[in-house]
Amino acid sequence: MSELVFFSGTMDCGKSTLALQIGHNRSARGLQGVIFTRDDRAGEGKLSSRLGLVTEAVEATEGMDLYGYLVDQLSKGGKVDYVIVDEAQFLAPDQIDQLARVVDDLGLDVFAFGITTDFRTKLFPGSQRLIELADRIEALQVEALCWCGARATHNARTVGGEMVVEGAQVVVGDVNRPVEEVGYEVLCRRHHLRRMTSASAHAGALSPDVLPVTSA
Ligand SMILES: [Zn+2]
C-alpha cells in the first residue's frame, strides 16, 4: 500500500537531509523519484540540506497542479516510483489534496517534509492539510536545540537578533543569515513565549539588572 507520509519538524531539524537520504536510498535500488520543492535556500528547482548536499528538484510553483504534472510525466513514458516534497508547508491546501490523489490514484508513495508551525506558532496551511490527510506523521526531533539546551520545538523570526511576532507568514530566510537581516532561530516553547532569542538572552546576561544577587 502506498502512503502519504508527513515528516514534520522545526527549521534546522534535518528534514532536507532526510529527504535527500530517502531519495538516495531509493535511487540506489533503481527507483526513480520526482522531487518537488518550494523556495529552497539554494534557489529555484533545488533541494539542498544544511550539510551542503544539493540535488535538482521541480519547483512547485503557486497554482501548479502536482497531480497533473505527474500524470503528464507518466503519460510521456517517464518513470516515477515515488515522490518527495520538501518545504511542503509552503504548498497550498489544494496541492496537498493533489498529493493524496497521487497516492490513491497513481499508487505512489509521497514523502512530504515541512515545518508545522510558523513564527507565531500557528500552523502553515499546507502543514495543516497534511496533518488532516496524511496516512502517517513522523515528528522529527533531531538535535535541534534552543540556546538554553532544551529541545527546540518552535520557530522564531528575528530582525537584528530580536524576535518579532508580526509580519507576513512567509518570508524566506535562513538560520545562518547575518543578524541585521530577517532570520530564524529555533527555540524551546518557554523561550519562544518569553521571546528570548540567544541574542537577547546574551544581552540580558550582561545587563547588571539581572546579575545574580550575592548574599553578604
Ligand atoms: Zn530555551
GROMACS .gro file of C-alpha atoms and ligand atoms in nm:
model
  217
    1MET     CA    1   0.000   0.000   0.000
    2SER     CA    2   0.138   0.337  -0.095
    3GLU     CA    3   0.109   0.615   0.158
    4LEU     CA    4   0.128   0.987   0.220
    5VAL     CA    5   0.380   1.047   0.497
    6PHE     CA    6   0.434   1.385   0.659
    7PHE     CA    7   0.775   1.430   0.819
    8SER     CA    8   0.730   1.734   1.036
    9GLY     CA    9   0.969   1.933   1.247
   10THR     CA   10   1.116   2.272   1.323
   11MET     CA   11   1.361   2.451   1.098
   12ASP     CA   12   1.711   2.310   1.125
   13CYS     CA   13   1.598   1.966   1.239
   14GLY     CA   14   1.749   1.785   0.941
   15LYS     CA   15   1.436   1.749   0.725
   16SER     CA   16   1.605   1.823   0.393
   17THR     CA   17   1.893   1.593   0.482
   18LEU     CA   18   1.648   1.311   0.546
   19ALA     CA   19   1.462   1.394   0.222
   20LEU     CA   20   1.789   1.363   0.031
   21GLN     CA   21   1.871   1.040   0.216
   22ILE     CA   22   1.536   0.882   0.125
   23GLY     CA   23   1.594   0.980  -0.239
   24HIS     CA   24   1.946   0.839  -0.231
   25ASN     CA   25   1.842   0.507  -0.074
   26ARG     CA   26   1.570   0.455  -0.333
   27SER     CA   27   1.777   0.551  -0.634
   28ALA     CA   28   2.043   0.304  -0.513
   29ARG     CA   29   1.773   0.037  -0.554
   30GLY     CA   30   1.699   0.154  -0.909
   31LEU     CA   31   1.388   0.352  -0.817
   32GLN     CA   32   1.325   0.690  -0.971
   33GLY     CA   33   1.156   0.973  -0.792
   34VAL     CA   34   1.027   1.319  -0.857
   35ILE     CA   35   1.138   1.577  -0.600
   36PHE     CA   36   0.924   1.885  -0.557
   37THR     CA   37   1.036   2.180  -0.353
   38ARG     CA   38   0.934   2.538  -0.295
   39ASP     CA   39   1.158   2.833  -0.212
   40ASP     CA   40   1.461   2.626  -0.118
   41ARG     CA   41   1.753   2.827   0.024
   42ALA     CA   42   1.972   2.712  -0.269
   43GLY     CA   43   1.733   2.866  -0.525
   44GLU     CA   44   1.454   2.762  -0.760
   45GLY     CA   45   1.445   2.396  -0.861
   46LYS     CA   46   1.694   2.283  -0.597
   47LEU     CA   47   1.671   2.073  -0.285
   48SER     CA   48   1.957   2.146  -0.051
   49SER     CA   49   2.046   2.049   0.301
   50ARG     CA   50   2.242   2.247   0.552
   51LEU     CA   51   2.512   1.981   0.534
   52GLY     CA   52   2.591   2.106   0.183
   53LEU     CA   53   2.423   1.842  -0.034
   54VAL     CA   54   2.218   1.972  -0.328
   55THR     CA   55   2.006   1.792  -0.586
   56GLU     CA   56   1.787   1.903  -0.877
   57ALA     CA   57   1.419   1.935  -0.798
   58VAL     CA   58   1.098   2.056  -0.958
   59GLU     CA   59   0.986   2.393  -0.824
   60ALA     CA   60   0.625   2.353  -0.704
   61THR     CA   61   0.507   2.698  -0.801
   62GLU     CA   62   0.190   2.863  -0.680
   63GLY     CA   63  -0.112   2.721  -0.862
   64MET     CA   64   0.083   2.428  -1.011
   65ASP     CA   65  -0.115   2.104  -1.036
   66LEU     CA   66   0.121   1.847  -0.883
   67TYR     CA   67  -0.108   1.554  -0.969
   68GLY     CA   68  -0.139   1.680  -1.329
   69TYR     CA   69   0.240   1.719  -1.354
   70LEU     CA   70   0.296   1.356  -1.251
   71VAL     CA   71   0.020   1.220  -1.479
   72ASP     CA   72   0.184   1.413  -1.762
   73GLN     CA   73   0.529   1.265  -1.682
   74LEU     CA   74   0.387   0.911  -1.668
   75SER     CA   75   0.186   0.951  -1.989
   76LYS     CA   76   0.504   1.063  -2.170
   77GLY     CA   77   0.663   0.733  -2.066
   78GLY     CA   78   0.852   0.880  -1.770
   79LYS     CA   79   0.936   0.652  -1.480
   80VAL     CA   80   0.813   0.773  -1.142
   81ASP     CA   81   0.830   0.536  -0.846
   82TYR     CA   82   0.790   0.778  -0.558
   83VAL     CA   83   0.754   1.147  -0.481
   84ILE     CA   84   0.943   1.365  -0.233
   85VAL     CA   85   0.816   1.710  -0.138
   86ASP     CA   86   1.039   1.943   0.059
   87GLU     CA   87   0.926   2.272   0.216
   88ALA     CA   88   0.573   2.128   0.200
   89GLN     CA   89   0.445   2.391   0.443
   90PHE     CA   90   0.461   2.644   0.157
   91LEU     CA   91   0.219   2.445  -0.062
   92ALA     CA   92  -0.146   2.542  -0.087
   93PRO     CA   93  -0.400   2.308   0.077
   94ASP     CA   94  -0.535   2.202  -0.265
   95GLN     CA   95  -0.182   2.099  -0.369
   96ILE     CA   96  -0.176   1.869  -0.064
   97ASP     CA   97  -0.509   1.724  -0.183
   98GLN     CA   98  -0.339   1.659  -0.518
   99LEU     CA   99  -0.062   1.469  -0.336
  100ALA     CA  100  -0.324   1.249  -0.167
  101ARG     CA  101  -0.464   1.169  -0.514
  102VAL     CA  102  -0.111   1.079  -0.628
  103VAL     CA  103  -0.108   0.817  -0.351
  104ASP     CA  104  -0.463   0.690  -0.406
  105ASP     CA  105  -0.497   0.706  -0.785
  106LEU     CA  106  -0.139   0.665  -0.905
  107GLY     CA  107  -0.029   0.429  -0.628
  108LEU     CA  108   0.290   0.622  -0.549
  109ASP     CA  109   0.443   0.685  -0.208
  110VAL     CA  110   0.461   1.055  -0.125
  111PHE     CA  111   0.708   1.171   0.140
  112ALA     CA  112   0.636   1.531   0.239
  113PHE     CA  113   0.874   1.728   0.461
  114GLY     CA  114   0.778   2.050   0.628
  115ILE     CA  115   0.772   2.282   0.922
  116THR     CA  116   0.447   2.253   1.117
  117THR     CA  117   0.409   2.599   1.265
  118ASP     CA  118   0.516   2.948   1.164
  119PHE     CA  119   0.699   3.210   1.373
  120ARG     CA  120   0.371   3.294   1.553
  121THR     CA  121   0.324   2.924   1.650
  122LYS     CA  122   0.032   2.895   1.402
  123LEU     CA  123   0.002   2.605   1.158
  124PHE     CA  124   0.103   2.672   0.798
  125PRO     CA  125  -0.199   2.595   0.573
  126GLY     CA  126  -0.001   2.331   0.381
  127SER     CA  127   0.106   2.160   0.703
  128GLN     CA  128  -0.246   2.176   0.843
  129ARG     CA  129  -0.379   1.997   0.534
  130LEU     CA  130  -0.101   1.737   0.562
  131ILE     CA  131  -0.193   1.669   0.924
  132GLU     CA  132  -0.554   1.626   0.810
  133LEU     CA  133  -0.476   1.393   0.519
  134ALA     CA  134  -0.153   1.206   0.588
  135ASP     CA  135  -0.159   0.829   0.641
  136ARG     CA  136   0.127   0.874   0.884
  137ILE     CA  137   0.301   1.165   1.055
  138GLU     CA  138   0.661   1.133   1.165
  139ALA     CA  139   0.770   1.406   1.404
  140LEU     CA  140   1.139   1.470   1.350
  141GLN     CA  141   1.303   1.561   1.675
  142VAL     CA  142   1.659   1.559   1.564
  143GLU     CA  143   1.918   1.750   1.760
  144ALA     CA  144   1.772   2.100   1.709
  145LEU     CA  145   1.834   2.274   2.039
  146CYS     CA  146   1.733   2.607   2.188
  147TRP     CA  147   2.019   2.828   2.310
  148CYS     CA  148   1.930   2.708   2.665
  149GLY     CA  149   1.997   2.347   2.565
  150ALA     CA  150   1.632   2.233   2.573
  151ARG     CA  151   1.482   2.066   2.266
  152ALA     CA  152   1.380   2.334   2.014
  153THR     CA  153   1.015   2.293   1.923
  154HIS     CA  154   0.927   2.639   1.786
  155ASN     CA  155   1.048   2.867   1.507
  156ALA     CA  156   1.116   3.231   1.589
  157ARG     CA  157   1.159   3.505   1.331
  158THR     CA  158   1.425   3.757   1.421
  159VAL     CA  159   1.521   4.102   1.294
  160GLY     CA  160   1.862   4.212   1.418
  161GLY     CA  161   1.858   3.923   1.662
  162GLU     CA  162   1.532   4.037   1.826
  163MET     CA  163   1.229   3.814   1.799
  164VAL     CA  164   0.932   3.956   1.606
  165VAL     CA  165   0.576   3.825   1.611
  166GLU     CA  166   0.417   4.039   1.339
  167GLY     CA  167   0.455   4.017   0.964
  168ALA     CA  168   0.375   3.800   0.665
  169GLN     CA  169   0.364   3.425   0.728
  170VAL     CA  170   0.622   3.353   0.461
  171VAL     CA  171   0.947   3.550   0.447
  172VAL     CA  172   1.217   3.321   0.323
  173GLY     CA  173   1.523   3.349   0.541
  174ASP     CA  174   1.779   3.121   0.688
  175VAL     CA  175   1.906   3.043   1.037
  176ASN     CA  176   2.261   3.122   0.927
  177ARG     CA  177   2.199   3.471   0.787
  178PRO     CA  178   2.367   3.772   0.946
  179VAL     CA  179   2.165   3.916   1.234
  180GLU     CA  180   2.088   4.251   1.063
  181GLU     CA  181   1.853   4.073   0.825
  182VAL     CA  182   1.538   3.876   0.881
  183GLY     CA  183   1.650   3.547   1.024
  184TYR     CA  184   1.509   3.248   1.204
  185GLU     CA  185   1.606   3.078   1.524
  186VAL     CA  186   1.470   2.762   1.678
  187LEU     CA  187   1.369   2.792   2.043
  188CYS     CA  188   1.206   2.584   2.312
  189ARG     CA  189   0.844   2.678   2.385
  190ARG     CA  190   0.935   2.856   2.710
  191HIS     CA  191   1.178   3.090   2.537
  192HIS     CA  192   0.951   3.135   2.236
  193LEU     CA  193   0.668   3.251   2.464
  194ARG     CA  194   0.910   3.480   2.651
  195ARG     CA  195   1.055   3.599   2.318
  196MET     CA  196   1.407   3.528   2.434
  197THR     CA  197   1.646   3.461   2.147
  198SER     CA  198   2.012   3.375   2.201
  199ALA     CA  199   2.100   3.741   2.129
  200SER     CA  200   1.852   3.881   2.382
  201ALA     CA  201   1.948   3.619   2.641
  202HIS     CA  202   2.313   3.713   2.593
  203ALA     CA  203   2.233   4.086   2.624
  204GLY     CA  204   2.025   4.011   2.936
  205ALA     CA  205   2.308   3.812   3.091
  206LEU     CA  206   2.540   4.113   3.050
  207SER     CA  207   2.290   4.357   3.195
  208PRO     CA  208   2.352   4.449   3.563
  209ASP     CA  209   1.978   4.425   3.650
  210VAL     CA  210   1.979   4.051   3.610
  211LEU     CA  211   2.308   3.969   3.779
  212PRO     CA  212   2.258   3.710   4.049
  213VAL     CA  213   2.212   3.863   4.391
  214THR     CA  214   2.512   3.784   4.610
  215SER     CA  215   2.437   3.748   4.977
  216ALA     CA  216   2.667   3.921   5.223
  217ZN      ZN  217   1.508   2.756   2.570
   0.00000   0.00000   0.00000
